[in-house]
CSV table of C-alpha atoms in Angstrom, one decimal:
chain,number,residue,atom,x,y,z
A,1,UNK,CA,63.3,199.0,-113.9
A,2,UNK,CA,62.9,196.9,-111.0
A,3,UNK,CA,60.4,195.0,-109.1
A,4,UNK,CA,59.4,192.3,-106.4
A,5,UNK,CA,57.1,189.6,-106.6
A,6,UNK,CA,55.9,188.1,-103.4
A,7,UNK,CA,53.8,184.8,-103.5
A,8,UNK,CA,51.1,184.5,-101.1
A,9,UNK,CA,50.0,187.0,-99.5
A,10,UNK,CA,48.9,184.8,-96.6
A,11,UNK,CA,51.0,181.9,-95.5
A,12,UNK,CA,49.9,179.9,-92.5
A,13,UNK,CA,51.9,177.3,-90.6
A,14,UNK,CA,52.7,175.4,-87.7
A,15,UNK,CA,54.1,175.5,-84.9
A,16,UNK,CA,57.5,174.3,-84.7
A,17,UNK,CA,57.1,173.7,-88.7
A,18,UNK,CA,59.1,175.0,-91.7
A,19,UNK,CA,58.6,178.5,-92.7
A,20,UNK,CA,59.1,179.5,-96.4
A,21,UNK,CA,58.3,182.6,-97.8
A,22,UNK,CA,59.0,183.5,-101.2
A,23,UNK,CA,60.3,186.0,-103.1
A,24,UNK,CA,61.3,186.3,-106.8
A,25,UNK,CA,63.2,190.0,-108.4
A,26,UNK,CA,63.7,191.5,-111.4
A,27,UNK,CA,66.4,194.1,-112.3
A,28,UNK,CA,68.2,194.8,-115.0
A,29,UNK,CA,71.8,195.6,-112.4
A,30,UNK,CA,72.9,193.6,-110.1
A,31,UNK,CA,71.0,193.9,-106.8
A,32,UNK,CA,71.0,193.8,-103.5
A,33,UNK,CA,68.4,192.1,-101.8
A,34,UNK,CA,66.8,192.5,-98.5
A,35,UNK,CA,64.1,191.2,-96.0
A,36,UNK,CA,62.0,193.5,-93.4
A,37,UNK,CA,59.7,192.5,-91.1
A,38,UNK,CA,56.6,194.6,-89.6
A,39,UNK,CA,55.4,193.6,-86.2
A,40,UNK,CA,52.1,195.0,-85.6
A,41,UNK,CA,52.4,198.6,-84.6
A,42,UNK,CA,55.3,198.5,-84.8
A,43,UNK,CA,57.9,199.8,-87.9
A,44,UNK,CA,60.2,198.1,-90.6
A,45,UNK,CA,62.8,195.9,-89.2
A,46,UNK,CA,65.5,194.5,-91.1
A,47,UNK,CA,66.0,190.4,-91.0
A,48,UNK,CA,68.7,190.1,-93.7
A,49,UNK,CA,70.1,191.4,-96.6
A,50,UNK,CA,72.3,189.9,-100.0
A,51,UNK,CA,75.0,192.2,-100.8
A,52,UNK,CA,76.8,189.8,-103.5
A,53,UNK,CA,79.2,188.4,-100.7
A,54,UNK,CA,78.0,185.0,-100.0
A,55,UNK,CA,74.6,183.5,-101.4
A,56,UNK,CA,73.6,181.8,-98.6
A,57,UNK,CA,72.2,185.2,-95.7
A,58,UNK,CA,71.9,184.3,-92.3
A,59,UNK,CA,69.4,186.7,-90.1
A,60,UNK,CA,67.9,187.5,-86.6
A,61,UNK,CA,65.5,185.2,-85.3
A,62,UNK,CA,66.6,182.2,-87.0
A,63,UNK,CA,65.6,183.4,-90.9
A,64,UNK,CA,68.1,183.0,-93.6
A,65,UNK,CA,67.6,183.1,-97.4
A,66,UNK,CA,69.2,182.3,-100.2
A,67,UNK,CA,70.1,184.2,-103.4
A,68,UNK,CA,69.8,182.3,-106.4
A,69,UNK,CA,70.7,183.9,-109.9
A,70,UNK,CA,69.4,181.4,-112.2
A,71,UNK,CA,65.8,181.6,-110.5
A,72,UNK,CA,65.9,185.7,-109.4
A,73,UNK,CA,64.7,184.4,-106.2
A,74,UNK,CA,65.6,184.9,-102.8
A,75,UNK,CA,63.3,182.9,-100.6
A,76,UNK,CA,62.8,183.4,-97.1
A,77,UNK,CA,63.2,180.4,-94.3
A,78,UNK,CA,63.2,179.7,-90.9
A,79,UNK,CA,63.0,175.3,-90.2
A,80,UNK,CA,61.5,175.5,-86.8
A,81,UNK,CA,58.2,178.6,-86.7
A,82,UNK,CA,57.8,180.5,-83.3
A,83,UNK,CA,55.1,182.1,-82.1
A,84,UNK,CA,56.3,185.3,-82.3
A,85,UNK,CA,57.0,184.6,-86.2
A,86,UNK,CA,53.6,186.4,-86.9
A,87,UNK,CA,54.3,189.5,-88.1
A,88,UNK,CA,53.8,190.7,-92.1
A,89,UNK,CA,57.5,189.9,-94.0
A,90,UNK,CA,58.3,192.5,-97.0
A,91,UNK,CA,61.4,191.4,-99.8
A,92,UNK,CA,63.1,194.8,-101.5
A,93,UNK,CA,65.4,194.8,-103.9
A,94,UNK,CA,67.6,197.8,-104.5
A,95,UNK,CA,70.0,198.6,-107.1
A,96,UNK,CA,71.5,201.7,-108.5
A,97,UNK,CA,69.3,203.9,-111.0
A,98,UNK,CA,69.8,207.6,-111.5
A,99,UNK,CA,72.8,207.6,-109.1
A,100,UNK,CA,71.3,206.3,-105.9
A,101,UNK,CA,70.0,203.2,-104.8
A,102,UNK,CA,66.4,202.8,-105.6
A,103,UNK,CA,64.6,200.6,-103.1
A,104,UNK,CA,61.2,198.6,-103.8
A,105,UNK,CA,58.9,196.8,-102.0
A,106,UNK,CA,56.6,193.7,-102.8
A,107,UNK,CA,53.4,193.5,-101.1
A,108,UNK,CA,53.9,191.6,-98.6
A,109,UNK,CA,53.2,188.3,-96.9
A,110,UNK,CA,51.5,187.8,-93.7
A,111,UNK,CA,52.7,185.1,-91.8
A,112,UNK,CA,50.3,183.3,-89.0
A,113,UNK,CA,51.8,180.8,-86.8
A,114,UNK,CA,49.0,177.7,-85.4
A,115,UNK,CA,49.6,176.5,-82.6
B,1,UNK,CA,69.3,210.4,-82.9
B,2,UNK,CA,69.4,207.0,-82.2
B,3,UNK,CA,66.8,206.1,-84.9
B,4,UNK,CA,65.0,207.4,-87.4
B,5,UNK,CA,61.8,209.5,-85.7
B,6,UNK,CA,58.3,210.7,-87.4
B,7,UNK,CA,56.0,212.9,-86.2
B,8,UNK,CA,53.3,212.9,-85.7
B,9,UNK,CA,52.7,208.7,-85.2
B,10,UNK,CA,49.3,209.4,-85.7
B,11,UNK,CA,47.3,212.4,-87.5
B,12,UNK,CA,43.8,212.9,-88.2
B,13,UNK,CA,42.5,215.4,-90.2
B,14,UNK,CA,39.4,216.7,-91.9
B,15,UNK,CA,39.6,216.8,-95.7
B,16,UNK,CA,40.4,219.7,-97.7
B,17,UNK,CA,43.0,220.3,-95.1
B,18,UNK,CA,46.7,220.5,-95.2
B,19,UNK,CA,49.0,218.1,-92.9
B,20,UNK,CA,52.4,218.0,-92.4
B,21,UNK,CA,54.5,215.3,-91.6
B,22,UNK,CA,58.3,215.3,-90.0
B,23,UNK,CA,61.5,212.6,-90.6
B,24,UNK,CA,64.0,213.1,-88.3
B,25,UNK,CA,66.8,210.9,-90.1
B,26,UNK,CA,69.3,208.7,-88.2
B,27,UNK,CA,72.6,211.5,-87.3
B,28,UNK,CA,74.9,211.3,-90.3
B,29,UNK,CA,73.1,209.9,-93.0
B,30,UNK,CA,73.1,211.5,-96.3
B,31,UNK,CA,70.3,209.4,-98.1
B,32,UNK,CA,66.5,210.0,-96.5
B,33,UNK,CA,63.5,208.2,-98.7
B,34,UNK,CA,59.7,208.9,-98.5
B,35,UNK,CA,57.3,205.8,-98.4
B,36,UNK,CA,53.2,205.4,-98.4
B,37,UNK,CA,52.1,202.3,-97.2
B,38,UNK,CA,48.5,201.2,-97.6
B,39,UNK,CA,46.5,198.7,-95.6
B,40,UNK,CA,47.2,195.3,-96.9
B,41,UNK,CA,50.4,196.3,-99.5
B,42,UNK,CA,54.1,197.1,-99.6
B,43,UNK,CA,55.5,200.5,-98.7
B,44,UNK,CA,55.7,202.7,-102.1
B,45,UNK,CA,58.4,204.9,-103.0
B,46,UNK,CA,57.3,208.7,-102.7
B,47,UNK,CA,61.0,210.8,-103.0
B,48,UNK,CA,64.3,210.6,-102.5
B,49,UNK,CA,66.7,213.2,-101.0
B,50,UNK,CA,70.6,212.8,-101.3
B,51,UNK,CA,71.9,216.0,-98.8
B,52,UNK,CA,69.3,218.5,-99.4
B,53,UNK,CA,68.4,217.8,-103.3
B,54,UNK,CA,65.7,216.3,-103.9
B,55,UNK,CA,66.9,213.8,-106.1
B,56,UNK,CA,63.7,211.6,-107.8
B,57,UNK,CA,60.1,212.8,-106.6
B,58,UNK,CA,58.7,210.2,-109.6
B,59,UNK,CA,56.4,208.7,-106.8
B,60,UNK,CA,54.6,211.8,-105.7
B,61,UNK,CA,50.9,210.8,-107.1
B,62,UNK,CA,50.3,214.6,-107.6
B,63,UNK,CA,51.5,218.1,-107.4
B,64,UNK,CA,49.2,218.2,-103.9
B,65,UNK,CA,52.4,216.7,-102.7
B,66,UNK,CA,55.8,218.1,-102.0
B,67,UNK,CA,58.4,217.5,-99.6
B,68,UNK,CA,61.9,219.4,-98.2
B,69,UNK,CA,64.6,218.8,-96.6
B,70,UNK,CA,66.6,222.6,-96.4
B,71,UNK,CA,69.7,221.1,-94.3
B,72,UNK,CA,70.1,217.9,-95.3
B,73,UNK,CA,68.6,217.0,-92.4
B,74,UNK,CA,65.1,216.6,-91.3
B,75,UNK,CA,62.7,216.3,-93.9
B,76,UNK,CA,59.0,217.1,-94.1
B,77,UNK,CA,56.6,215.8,-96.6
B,78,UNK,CA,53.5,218.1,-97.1
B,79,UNK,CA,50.0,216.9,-98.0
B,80,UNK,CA,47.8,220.0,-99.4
B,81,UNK,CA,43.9,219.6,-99.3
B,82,UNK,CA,43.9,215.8,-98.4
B,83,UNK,CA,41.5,213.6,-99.9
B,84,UNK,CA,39.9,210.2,-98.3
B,85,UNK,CA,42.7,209.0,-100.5
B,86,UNK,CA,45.4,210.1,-98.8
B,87,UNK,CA,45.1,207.9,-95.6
B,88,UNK,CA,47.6,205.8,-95.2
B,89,UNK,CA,51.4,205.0,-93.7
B,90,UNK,CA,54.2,207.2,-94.7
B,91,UNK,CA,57.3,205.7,-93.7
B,92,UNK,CA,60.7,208.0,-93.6
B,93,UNK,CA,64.0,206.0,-94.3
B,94,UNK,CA,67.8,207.0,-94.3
B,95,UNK,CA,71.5,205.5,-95.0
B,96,UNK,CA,74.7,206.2,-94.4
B,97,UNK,CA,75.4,206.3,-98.0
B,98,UNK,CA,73.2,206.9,-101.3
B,99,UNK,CA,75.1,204.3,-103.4
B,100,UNK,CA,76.3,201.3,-101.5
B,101,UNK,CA,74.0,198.1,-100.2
B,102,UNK,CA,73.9,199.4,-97.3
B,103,UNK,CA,70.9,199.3,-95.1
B,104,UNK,CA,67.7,201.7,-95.0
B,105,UNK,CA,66.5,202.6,-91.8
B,106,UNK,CA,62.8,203.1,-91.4
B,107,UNK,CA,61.1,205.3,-88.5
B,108,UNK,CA,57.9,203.9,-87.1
B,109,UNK,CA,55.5,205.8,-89.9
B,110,UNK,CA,53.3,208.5,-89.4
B,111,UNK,CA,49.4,206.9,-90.1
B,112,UNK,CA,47.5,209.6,-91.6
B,113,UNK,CA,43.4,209.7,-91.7
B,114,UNK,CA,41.6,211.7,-93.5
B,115,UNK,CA,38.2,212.1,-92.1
């Protein structure tokens, strides 16, 4: 089985602050990770994803996040927030199980931005 | 198509009746998923379809719900006597491939109220 945790539901920051958003995963394969964000009204949109290539991600908008084995995490992080950076951010991990890739979602955080 | 598209965006209906809801998948892709999305949580996993089989339905909450996909094409996930319950997001999702990290595609979602 496989599952998401996502700590903090709400995260509020700065303007012009650091933006970390965190994510830890369990699975029992190795996984790939991913990011997606949710504008409102709008759908899913990818940010990044870890496909085992290199552990550092780079993704639109400035977010990157790392995957670290030791921890099961794969944190989310932008240094510099926008203002457009509220949206609700969603971490999946997918790995194979009965053949295809099963993909599941934590809950969520919604990020707000001060200015 | 260009992207994944759900119809309708938007459905209201009056309980005890049926609704069904359309995924055109991205052109090519083999792999469509089925999500419900609450108000304040992460999308949930509903189905999975590799081609036309309907390879894991283990998230349908019960046997009021069923979903197709005769071609391997569009899909349609039907909702029989909907409850209050019911309302929520359904996202549709595809890839290229059903065992590979590549990416999921999501459609806008198809918000469903039952009145």
């Amino acid at each position: 089985a496989q599952s998401v945790t996502q700590l903090g539901s709400h995260v509020s920051v700065s303007e012009g602050a650091l933006v970390l958003l965190r994510c830890n995963y369990s699975s029992s394969v190795p996984p790939y990770l991913f990011w997606y964000v949710q504008y409102p009204n709008q759908g899913l949109q990818l940010l990044l994803k870890y496909t085992s290539a290199a552990t550092l991600v780079k993704g639109i908008n400035g977010f990157e996040a790392e995957f670290k084995k030791s921890e099961t995490s794969f944190h989310l992080t932008k240094p510099s927030a926008h203002m457009s950076d509220a949206a609700e951010y969603f971490c999946a991990v997918s790995s194979e199980s009965g053949g295809y890739q099963k993909v599941t979602f934590g809950t969520g955080t919604k990020l707000q931005v001060i200015p | 198509g260009a992207g994944v598209s759900q119809s309708p965006r938007y459905k209201v209906t009056k309980r005890g009746q049926d609704v069904a809801l359309r995924c055109d998948p991205i052109s090519g892709h083999v792999s469509l998923y089925w999500y419900r999305q609450a108000l304040g949580q992460g999308p949930e996993f509903l189905t999975y379809f590799n081609y036309e089989a309907q390879q894991d339905k283990s998230g349908l909450p019960n046997d009021r719900f069923s979903a197709e996909r005769p071609e391997g094409s569009i899909s349609t996930l039907t909702i029989q006597r909907t409850e209050q319950r019911d309302s929520a997001m359904y996202r549709c999702a595809s890839r290229d491939s059903p065992v590979s990290g590549n990416t999921i595609y999501f459609g806008e979602g198809s918000w469903l109220t039952v009145v």
